[in-house]
Short mmCIF file of C-alpha atoms and ligand atoms in Angstrom, two decimals:
data_model
loop_
_atom_site.label_atom_id
_atom_site.label_comp_id
_atom_site.label_asym_id
_atom_site.label_seq_id
_atom_site.Cartn_x
_atom_site.Cartn_y
_atom_site.Cartn_z
CA UNK G 349 0.00 0.00 0.00
CA UNK G 350 1.48 3.41 -0.99
CA UNK G 351 0.52 5.67 1.84
CA UNK G 352 3.52 7.66 3.02
CA UNK G 353 3.94 11.23 1.79
CA UNK G 354 7.71 11.25 2.25
CA UNK G 355 10.47 8.77 3.02
CA UNK G 356 13.52 9.35 5.21
CA UNK G 357 16.57 7.19 4.47
CA UNK G 358 19.13 7.34 7.28
CA UNK G 359 18.18 7.41 10.93
CA UNK G 360 21.24 8.88 12.60
CA UNK G 361 20.86 11.87 14.90
CA UNK G 362 19.71 14.33 12.23
CA UNK G 363 17.61 11.85 10.20
CA UNK G 364 15.70 10.62 13.26
CA UNK G 365 15.06 14.16 14.49
CA UNK G 366 13.81 15.25 11.09
CA UNK G 367 11.61 12.15 10.68
CA UNK G 368 9.95 12.95 14.03
CA UNK G 369 9.54 16.60 13.04
CA UNK G 370 7.88 15.52 9.75
CA UNK G 371 5.65 13.02 11.56
CA UNK G 372 4.58 15.73 13.98
CA UNK G 373 3.03 17.72 11.13
CA UNK G 374 0.53 14.88 10.71
CA UNK G 375 1.95 13.37 7.53
CA UNK G 376 2.88 9.74 7.22
CA UNK G 377 6.63 9.23 6.99
CA UNK G 378 8.25 6.02 5.75
CA UNK G 379 11.66 5.44 7.36
CA UNK G 380 14.51 3.10 6.63
CA UNK G 381 18.13 2.63 7.58
CA UNK G 382 21.01 0.47 6.38
CA UNK G 383 21.33 -1.02 9.89
CA UNK G 384 17.77 -2.26 10.42
CA UNK G 385 17.78 -2.19 14.28
CA UNK G 386 17.95 1.63 14.16
CA UNK G 387 14.44 1.62 12.70
CA UNK G 388 12.98 0.01 15.84
CA UNK G 389 15.01 2.34 18.04
CA UNK G 390 13.34 5.31 16.37
CA UNK G 391 9.85 3.77 16.48
CA UNK G 392 10.33 2.99 20.18
CA UNK G 393 11.33 6.51 21.09
CA UNK G 394 8.67 8.11 18.85
CA UNK G 395 5.85 7.51 21.36
CA UNK G 396 2.51 8.63 19.93
CA UNK G 397 4.27 9.85 16.78
CA UNK G 398 4.98 6.23 15.83
CA UNK G 399 1.40 6.18 14.41
CA UNK G 400 2.73 8.48 11.66
CA UNK G 401 5.91 6.51 11.04
CA UNK G 402 6.23 3.40 8.88
CA UNK G 403 9.45 1.46 9.37
CA UNK G 404 10.71 -0.65 6.45
CA UNK G 405 13.86 -2.73 6.71
CA UNK G 406 13.75 -3.71 3.01
CA UNK G 407 14.53 -0.94 0.54
CA UNK G 408 11.95 -2.24 -1.96
CA UNK G 409 9.21 -2.04 0.72
CA UNK G 410 10.32 1.47 1.68
CA UNK G 411 10.10 2.62 -1.95
CA UNK G 412 6.76 0.87 -2.49
CA UNK G 413 5.32 2.58 0.59
CA UNK G 414 5.70 6.05 -0.90
CA UNK G 415 2.96 7.97 -2.69
CA UNK G 416 3.91 8.85 -6.26
CA UNK G 417 5.64 10.88 -7.45
CA UNK G 418 7.90 9.94 -4.56
CA UNK G 419 9.83 12.19 -2.21
CA UNK G 420 12.85 10.53 -0.59
CA UNK G 421 15.04 12.43 1.85
CA UNK G 422 18.53 11.05 2.38
CA UNK G 423 20.07 11.87 5.75
CA UNK G 424 23.36 10.04 5.40
CA UNK G 425 26.97 11.19 4.82
CA UNK G 426 26.98 12.97 1.47
CA UNK G 427 30.11 11.43 -0.07
CA UNK G 428 30.58 7.78 -1.02
CA UNK G 429 27.71 6.46 1.15
CA UNK G 430 25.20 8.64 -0.72
CA UNK G 431 26.47 7.57 -4.14
CA UNK G 432 26.25 3.92 -3.04
CA UNK G 433 22.69 4.37 -1.77
CA UNK G 434 21.67 6.17 -4.96
CA UNK G 435 23.06 3.30 -7.06
CA UNK G 436 20.77 0.98 -5.13
CA UNK G 437 17.59 3.03 -5.07
CA UNK G 438 17.55 4.86 -8.41
CA UNK G 439 16.61 1.74 -10.44
CA UNK G 440 13.51 1.38 -8.21
CA UNK G 441 12.28 4.94 -8.91
CA UNK G 442 9.98 6.27 -11.61
CA UNK G 443 10.15 9.47 -13.70
CA UNK G 444 9.04 12.50 -11.69
CA UNK G 445 10.29 11.16 -8.34
CA UNK G 446 12.46 13.45 -6.22
CA UNK G 447 15.56 12.48 -4.29
CA UNK G 448 16.72 14.96 -1.64
CA UNK G 449 20.17 15.08 -0.04
CA UNK G 450 19.87 16.69 3.39
CA UNK G 451 23.56 16.32 4.24
CA UNK G 452 26.44 18.80 4.13
CA UNK G 453 27.42 17.99 0.55
CA UNK G 454 30.10 19.50 -1.65
CA UNK G 455 27.93 21.41 -4.13
CA UNK G 456 30.02 20.13 -7.06
CA UNK G 457 28.84 16.61 -6.16
CA UNK G 458 25.27 17.89 -5.93
CA UNK G 459 25.50 19.34 -9.44
CA UNK G 460 26.92 16.06 -10.74
CA UNK G 461 24.19 14.01 -9.06
CA UNK G 462 21.45 16.37 -10.24
CA UNK G 463 22.67 16.02 -13.81
CA UNK G 464 22.87 12.23 -13.58
CA UNK G 465 19.36 11.95 -12.17
CA UNK G 466 17.95 14.49 -14.64
CA UNK G 467 18.93 12.15 -17.46
CA UNK G 468 16.54 9.61 -15.87
CA UNK G 469 13.76 12.19 -15.44
CA UNK G 470 14.34 12.25 -11.68
CA UNK G 471 14.70 15.42 -9.59
CA UNK G 472 17.64 15.80 -7.26
CA UNK G 473 17.42 18.41 -4.52
CA UNK G 474 20.45 19.57 -2.54
CA UNK G 475 18.96 20.60 0.78
CA UNK G 476 21.15 22.52 3.22
CA UNK G 477 19.86 21.98 6.75
CA UNK G 478 21.15 23.91 9.73
CA UNK G 479 20.34 23.86 13.39
CA UNK G 480 21.85 20.66 14.73
CA UNK G 481 19.68 17.98 16.35
CA UNK G 482 17.45 20.45 18.16
CA UNK G 483 16.80 22.36 14.94
CA UNK G 484 16.06 19.21 12.94
CA UNK G 485 13.58 18.09 15.60
CA UNK G 486 11.76 21.37 16.21
CA UNK G 487 12.55 23.67 13.29
CA UNK G 488 15.71 23.98 11.19
CA UNK G 489 16.66 26.64 8.68
CA UNK G 490 16.72 25.06 5.21
CA UNK G 491 18.34 26.10 1.94
CA UNK G 492 16.86 24.43 -1.13
CA UNK G 493 18.61 23.85 -4.45
CA UNK G 494 16.72 22.02 -7.18
CA UNK G 495 14.14 22.26 -9.94
CA UNK G 496 11.15 24.58 -9.59
CA UNK G 497 8.92 21.52 -9.92
CA UNK G 498 10.49 19.68 -7.01
CA UNK G 499 10.30 22.87 -4.90
CA UNK G 500 6.56 23.13 -5.57
CA UNK G 501 6.12 19.63 -4.14
CA UNK G 502 8.46 20.17 -1.24
CA UNK G 503 7.42 23.68 -0.29
CA UNK G 504 4.40 22.84 1.94
CA UNK G 505 6.28 20.03 3.66
CA UNK G 506 9.44 22.02 4.34
CA UNK G 507 7.53 25.12 5.38
CA UNK G 508 5.63 23.00 7.91
CA UNK G 509 8.79 21.70 9.57
CA UNK G 510 11.02 24.80 9.28
CA UNK G 511 11.87 27.24 12.03
CA UNK G 512 9.84 30.43 11.89
CA UNK G 513 10.97 34.01 12.35
CA UNK G 514 7.94 36.09 13.31
CA UNK G 515 5.78 33.62 11.35
CA UNK G 516 8.02 33.51 8.27
CA UNK G 517 9.25 29.94 7.59
CA UNK G 518 13.05 29.84 7.42
CA UNK G 519 13.22 27.90 4.17
CA UNK G 520 13.32 28.89 0.53
CA UNK G 521 14.22 27.78 -2.95
CA UNK G 522 17.52 29.50 -3.68
CA UNK G 523 18.29 28.18 -7.15
CA UNK G 524 18.86 25.00 -9.16
CA UNK G 525 21.04 21.94 -8.39
CA UNK G 526 23.95 22.95 -6.08
CA UNK G 527 22.64 26.37 -4.96
CA UNK G 528 21.19 25.16 -1.63
CA UNK G 529 24.27 23.19 -0.65
CA UNK G 530 26.53 26.06 -1.68
CA UNK G 531 24.62 28.51 0.51
CA UNK G 532 24.78 26.00 3.38
CA UNK G 533 28.53 25.71 2.89
CA UNK G 534 28.93 29.49 3.13
CA UNK G 535 26.61 29.47 6.15
CA UNK G 536 29.11 27.13 7.77
CA UNK G 537 32.00 29.35 6.68
CA UNK G 538 30.36 32.27 8.47
CA UNK G 539 29.74 29.92 11.42
CA UNK G 540 33.52 29.26 11.54
CA UNK G 541 34.26 32.99 11.45
CA UNK G 542 31.72 33.77 14.19
CA UNK G 543 33.06 30.98 16.41
CA UNK G 544 36.66 32.11 15.90
CA UNK G 545 35.84 35.75 16.72
CA UNK G 546 34.13 34.59 19.91
CA UNK G 547 37.09 32.33 20.77
CA UNK G 548 39.61 35.13 20.19
CA UNK G 549 37.68 37.54 22.39
CA UNK G 550 37.34 34.84 25.04
CA UNK G 551 41.14 34.42 24.84
CA UNK G 552 41.68 38.16 25.29
CA UNK G 553 39.43 38.28 28.33
CA UNK G 554 41.07 35.21 29.79
CA UNK G 555 44.73 35.97 29.10
CA UNK G 556 44.67 39.75 28.76
CA UNK G 557 42.08 40.80 31.33
CA UNK G 558 42.59 37.87 33.71
CA UNK G 559 38.89 36.97 33.89
CA UNK G 560 37.75 33.44 34.82
CA UNK G 561 35.57 31.31 32.51
CA UNK G 562 32.40 31.89 34.61
CA UNK G 563 33.09 35.66 34.62
CA UNK G 564 33.55 35.62 30.85
CA UNK G 565 30.39 33.50 30.58
CA UNK G 566 28.55 36.26 32.43
CA UNK G 567 29.92 38.84 29.96
CA UNK G 568 28.71 36.76 27.00
CA UNK G 569 25.37 36.37 28.77
CA UNK G 570 25.05 40.16 29.02
CA UNK G 571 26.06 40.56 25.38
CA UNK G 572 23.48 37.97 24.34
CA UNK G 573 20.79 39.95 26.14
CA UNK G 574 21.76 43.06 24.16
CA UNK G 575 22.83 44.03 20.67
CA UNK G 576 25.06 40.98 20.22
CA UNK G 577 22.12 38.62 20.65
CA UNK G 578 23.02 35.43 18.76
CA UNK G 579 22.71 31.69 19.25
CA UNK G 580 26.51 31.23 19.28
CA UNK G 581 26.96 34.02 21.85
CA UNK G 582 24.25 32.46 24.04
CA UNK G 583 25.72 28.95 23.98
CA UNK G 584 29.17 30.41 24.73
CA UNK G 585 27.73 31.95 27.91
CA UNK G 586 26.26 28.57 28.90
CA UNK G 587 29.47 26.68 28.11
CA UNK G 588 31.73 29.03 30.08
CA UNK G 589 29.51 28.83 33.15
CA UNK G 590 29.52 25.02 33.11
CA UNK G 591 31.77 23.06 35.47
CA UNK G 592 33.17 19.59 34.86
CA UNK G 593 31.26 17.15 37.11
CA UNK G 594 34.44 15.03 37.45
CA UNK G 595 36.91 17.69 38.60
CA UNK G 596 34.86 20.77 39.42
CA UNK G 597 37.01 22.78 36.98
CA UNK G 598 35.43 24.95 34.30
CA UNK G 599 34.41 22.54 31.53
CA UNK G 600 36.32 24.57 28.93
CA UNK G 601 39.56 23.91 30.82
CA UNK G 602 39.29 20.13 30.58
CA UNK G 603 38.74 20.11 26.80
CA UNK G 604 41.88 19.74 24.63
CA UNK G 605 42.42 22.97 22.71
CA UNK G 606 42.51 21.28 19.30
CA UNK G 607 39.50 22.19 17.13
CA UNK G 608 38.02 19.71 14.67
CA UNK G 609 36.57 20.45 11.26
CA UNK G 610 34.63 18.35 8.81
CA UNK G 611 35.35 20.44 5.73
CA UNK G 612 32.62 22.98 5.02
CA UNK G 613 34.72 25.92 6.25
CA UNK G 614 37.60 24.77 4.07
CA UNK G 615 35.26 24.34 1.08
CA UNK G 616 34.02 27.91 1.54
CA UNK G 617 37.57 29.21 1.36
CA UNK G 618 38.51 27.01 -1.60
CA UNK G 619 35.43 28.04 -3.59
CA UNK G 620 36.00 31.70 -2.75
CA UNK G 621 39.57 31.51 -4.01
CA UNK G 622 38.49 29.65 -7.15
CA UNK G 623 36.16 32.54 -7.97
CA UNK G 624 38.93 35.11 -7.42
CA UNK G 625 37.43 36.11 -4.09
CA UNK G 626 38.75 35.92 -0.56
CA UNK G 627 36.84 35.59 2.66
CA UNK G 628 39.84 36.34 4.84
CA UNK G 629 38.02 35.97 8.16
CA UNK G 630 36.81 32.51 7.20
CA UNK G 631 40.32 31.63 5.99
CA UNK G 632 41.68 32.82 9.33
CA UNK G 633 39.12 30.72 11.19
CA UNK G 634 39.97 27.59 9.19
CA UNK G 635 43.68 28.24 9.70
CA UNK G 636 43.20 28.81 13.43
CA UNK G 637 41.49 25.42 13.74
CA UNK G 638 44.32 23.76 11.82
CA UNK G 639 46.99 25.46 13.97
CA UNK G 640 45.07 24.54 17.11
CA UNK G 641 45.27 20.89 16.11
CA UNK G 642 49.10 21.12 16.19
CA UNK G 643 49.06 20.95 19.97
CA UNK G 644 52.47 19.28 20.41
CA UNK G 645 54.27 21.70 18.11
CA UNK G 646 52.72 24.63 19.95
CA UNK G 647 53.83 23.24 23.29
CA UNK G 648 57.41 22.89 22.04
CA UNK G 649 57.29 26.36 20.47
CA UNK G 650 56.03 27.93 23.68
CA UNK G 651 59.25 26.88 25.38
CA UNK G 652 61.49 27.61 22.40
CA UNK G 653 60.02 30.97 21.40
CA UNK G 654 58.49 32.20 24.63
CA UNK G 655 54.75 32.37 25.16
CA UNK G 656 54.53 35.59 27.15
CA UNK G 657 51.42 37.76 26.65
CA UNK G 658 50.91 41.12 28.26
CA UNK G 659 47.91 42.22 30.27
CA UNK G 660 45.56 44.37 28.24
CA UNK G 661 44.27 47.79 29.18
CA UNK G 662 40.98 47.51 27.33
CA UNK G 663 37.45 47.43 28.69
CA UNK G 664 34.80 44.77 28.22
CA UNK G 665 32.63 47.46 26.63
CA UNK G 666 35.33 48.09 24.00
CA UNK G 667 35.53 44.37 23.31
CA UNK G 668 31.76 44.27 22.79
CA UNK G 669 32.01 47.06 20.20
CA UNK G 670 34.89 45.26 18.49
CA UNK G 671 32.85 42.06 18.26
CA UNK G 672 29.98 44.02 16.71
CA UNK G 673 32.33 45.29 14.01
CA UNK G 674 33.94 41.91 13.41
CA UNK G 675 30.63 40.10 13.10
CA UNK G 676 29.42 42.52 10.44
CA UNK G 677 32.68 42.09 8.51
CA UNK G 678 32.41 38.28 8.71
CA UNK G 679 28.89 38.28 7.32
CA UNK G 680 29.87 40.83 4.66
CA UNK G 681 32.64 38.54 3.45
CA UNK G 682 30.30 35.54 3.38
CA UNK G 683 27.71 37.40 1.33
CA UNK G 684 30.40 38.51 -1.15
CA UNK G 685 31.10 34.84 -1.87
CA UNK G 686 27.40 34.23 -2.41
CA UNK G 687 27.27 37.13 -4.92
CA UNK G 688 30.32 35.78 -6.73
CA UNK G 689 28.74 32.31 -6.93
CA UNK G 690 25.46 33.75 -8.21
CA UNK G 691 27.39 35.26 -11.11
CA UNK G 692 29.67 32.26 -11.67
CA UNK G 693 26.91 29.64 -11.68
CA UNK G 694 24.04 31.78 -12.91
CA UNK G 695 22.07 31.23 -9.71
CA UNK G 696 19.41 33.75 -8.70
CA UNK G 697 20.74 34.01 -5.13
CA UNK G 698 18.85 36.67 -3.21
CA UNK G 699 21.08 37.94 -0.39
CA UNK G 700 18.19 39.52 1.52
CA UNK G 701 16.14 36.33 1.43
CA UNK G 702 19.14 34.24 2.48
CA UNK G 703 19.67 36.54 5.47
CA UNK G 704 15.96 36.18 6.28
CA UNK G 705 15.96 32.39 6.29
CA UNK G 706 19.02 32.45 8.59
CA UNK G 707 17.19 34.54 11.20
CA UNK G 708 15.87 31.46 13.02
CA UNK G 709 16.66 27.76 13.27
CA UNK G 710 20.28 27.81 12.11
CA UNK G 711 23.55 27.94 14.02
CA UNK G 712 24.38 31.52 12.95
CA UNK G 713 20.95 32.92 13.81
CA UNK G 714 21.27 36.33 15.37
CA UNK G 715 19.57 39.68 15.72
CA UNK G 716 22.14 41.10 13.29
CA UNK G 717 20.70 39.03 10.43
CA UNK G 718 17.47 41.03 10.51
CA UNK G 719 19.51 44.23 10.02
CA UNK G 720 21.48 42.53 7.25
CA UNK G 721 18.28 41.43 5.47
CA UNK G 722 16.97 44.99 5.65
CA UNK G 723 20.28 46.36 4.37
CA UNK G 724 20.18 44.06 1.34
CA UNK G 725 16.51 44.91 0.71
CA UNK G 726 17.73 48.50 0.26
CA UNK G 727 20.02 47.40 -2.65
CA UNK G 728 23.34 48.71 -1.33
CA UNK G 729 25.90 50.11 -3.84
CA UNK G 730 27.71 47.26 -5.66
CA UNK G 731 25.61 44.83 -3.58
CA UNK G 732 28.15 45.35 -0.76
CA UNK G 733 26.85 44.99 2.76
CA UNK G 734 29.46 47.38 4.17
CA UNK G 735 28.16 50.09 1.79
CA UNK G 736 24.54 49.82 2.95
CA UNK G 737 23.95 53.15 4.75
CA UNK G 738 22.77 51.69 8.07
CA UNK G 739 25.60 49.13 8.15
CA UNK G 740 28.25 51.71 7.16
CA UNK G 741 26.99 53.91 10.01
CA UNK G 742 27.16 51.02 12.45
CA UNK G 743 30.71 50.21 11.33
CA UNK G 744 31.76 53.84 11.71
CA UNK G 745 30.66 53.58 15.34
CA UNK G 746 32.34 50.31 16.23
CA UNK G 747 35.45 50.03 13.99
CA UNK G 748 37.43 52.35 16.35
CA UNK G 749 36.90 49.77 19.11
CA UNK G 750 38.12 46.97 16.83
CA UNK G 751 41.20 49.08 16.07
CA UNK G 752 41.82 49.70 19.78
CA UNK G 753 41.44 46.01 20.63
CA UNK G 754 43.75 44.94 17.82
CA UNK G 755 46.41 47.53 18.66
CA UNK G 756 46.45 46.34 22.26
CA UNK G 757 46.24 42.63 21.40
CA UNK G 758 48.95 42.67 18.74
CA UNK G 759 51.18 44.85 20.89
CA UNK G 760 50.71 42.47 23.81
CA UNK G 761 51.50 39.30 21.83
CA UNK G 762 47.95 37.89 21.67
CA UNK G 763 46.93 35.93 18.55
CA UNK G 764 43.84 37.42 16.92
CA UNK G 765 43.84 36.07 13.35
CA UNK G 766 40.15 36.53 12.47
CA UNK G 767 39.79 39.95 14.08
CA UNK G 768 42.93 41.19 12.30
CA UNK G 769 41.84 39.71 8.96
CA UNK G 770 38.50 41.51 9.23
CA UNK G 771 40.05 44.91 9.87
CA UNK G 772 42.69 44.44 7.16
CA UNK G 773 39.93 43.74 4.64
CA UNK G 774 37.88 46.73 5.78
CA UNK G 775 40.92 49.03 5.60
CA UNK G 776 41.78 47.70 2.13
CA UNK G 777 38.28 48.21 0.79
CA UNK G 778 38.00 51.80 2.01
CA UNK G 779 40.99 52.90 -0.09
CA UNK G 780 40.26 53.88 -3.69
CA UNK G 781 44.00 53.91 -4.35
CA UNK G 782 46.10 51.01 -3.05
CA UNK G 783 49.66 49.72 -3.50
CA UNK G 784 48.84 47.12 -6.20
CA UNK G 785 50.30 49.31 -8.96
CA UNK G 786 53.69 48.31 -7.59
CA UNK G 787 52.76 44.62 -7.76
CA UNK G 788 51.82 45.11 -11.41
CA UNK G 789 55.14 46.84 -12.07
CA UNK G 790 57.04 43.96 -10.41
CA UNK G 791 55.11 41.41 -12.51
CA UNK G 792 55.96 43.33 -15.63
CA UNK G 793 59.60 43.79 -14.59
CA UNK G 794 60.32 40.11 -14.04
CA UNK G 795 57.86 38.50 -16.43
CA UNK G 796 56.72 41.07 -18.96
CA UNK G 797 53.13 40.48 -17.84
CA UNK G 798 52.03 44.00 -18.79
CA UNK G 799 49.83 46.47 -16.95
CA UNK G 800 46.94 48.85 -17.54
CA UNK G 801 48.20 52.42 -17.78
CA UNK G 802 45.88 55.00 -16.24
CA UNK G 803 43.95 56.84 -18.92
CA UNK G 804 45.26 54.74 -21.82
CA UNK G 805 43.81 51.73 -23.64
CA UNK G 806 45.58 48.40 -24.03
CA UNK G 807 48.41 46.58 -22.28
CA UNK G 808 51.59 48.48 -21.50
CA UNK G 809 55.13 47.70 -20.36
CA UNK G 810 57.57 49.70 -18.25
CA UNK G 811 60.77 51.33 -19.46
CA UNK G 812 62.62 48.37 -17.89
CA UNK G 813 61.74 46.53 -21.11
CA UNK G 814 63.64 48.02 -24.03
CA UNK G 815 62.67 46.31 -27.27
CA UNK G 816 65.76 45.89 -29.37
C1 LIG C 953 24.65 23.40 11.23
C2 LIG C 953 26.08 22.99 11.50
C3 LIG C 953 26.28 21.56 11.16
C4 LIG C 953 27.57 20.97 11.69
C5 LIG C 953 28.79 21.67 11.20
C6 LIG C 953 30.00 21.32 12.01
O1 LIG C 953 24.48 24.33 10.46
O2 LIG C 953 23.75 22.78 11.79
O3 LIG C 953 26.92 23.78 10.70
O4 LIG C 953 26.14 21.42 9.78
O5 LIG C 953 27.55 20.99 13.07
O6 LIG C 953 28.95 21.27 9.89
O7 LIG C 953 31.07 21.52 11.20
P1 LIG C 953 32.54 21.27 11.65
O8 LIG C 953 32.61 19.87 12.17
O9 LIG C 953 33.33 21.45 10.40
O10 LIG C 953 32.82 22.28 12.71
#
């Protein structure tokens, strides 16, 4: 009997949470998993929602249970495991069916898969999902890439399960094939930048102001109640106030200072560079995670090179202003990559709408995103966030604090890679005349690469090249 409106393949943390969220809307959800016992685990914990869940251990039964045209949501790792599952399931599907990848996929793979499935008259949707387990269960932010037809079918379902910001569902169709996964990748890049800025400022308070983790947690708590209101600021406050049940020490002190990364931050940087762009704060955040992982080398270097850091004469209020500036710069860099991708891949990415669907449900949700959405709605010059009048005004107010923090931090030997990268970009962009003319001259001098001469057409060479 074909009676389920959607199927979920993959019942790990995110897949199970999303299946329960879908079931809660009243629709019937078929579920399956490669390891069959996981199906019963989900049905057992579903309680009353199990009435809306159909577990199928056999793939053929799972496919047969779905209303046609079918909607199948894959919640499994997006690399090899997804390709293997697609090889198995695609022969069982019929023209018009839609396969959705809800994982953090490399958008190049999504484009490849979409093309392969299109040749069989199947739709492939790359669905970026953010919000962790809690979001998946009660309302994630979702970024959809796929055909208009598949979006029409998915729209009511995804709108029903999405997070809402003042009633507006945090989900939208952003473009074809890889657009949704690309936007999710950049979301994660911004997430890296935000987390690094927070970590650097935590480090300054800890090592430069001598505050304890619970004291710093209280500062982040205050910030979260004010203009810096953001999910990541709020969880930082919680984390820093938490003590280790085993030792009684602050929890943050018993965690090895070596940050992990699964790849989306790195992909953001790679794609930005490929398009001739640079999101320097995201690069700095990726680099900082990589350097953090070199724990042993850092320990040796601390002895060899000296690890002294000076106390800082800056106030917590100045740090708050600096974080305001840095967060705007991080978002601005992320949105520049989205604009570059819109042009490179001919995607109709709408920066304002993307900011809107990030206002709730996702990891980077924050009050600032509402201001950013409004700024983009006003069509800023060159599409640049930092040129939107309200944002430029805000930056004018808080950049001096970022400058003060950086001057003190750099002078005192504190590492602040993301904060410095943000200010360097801002200072570069606000100069109509920079030093790159010299770089062009050097290129021409050693390699006859030529340069554009001001006020003259064509390619020119310097007098260092004398044609004989
Ligand atoms: C989200 C998160 C989620 C995941 C990160 C972690 O939006 O819900 O971004 O996708 O937690 O990808 O990435 P790293 O392991 O690279 O930090």
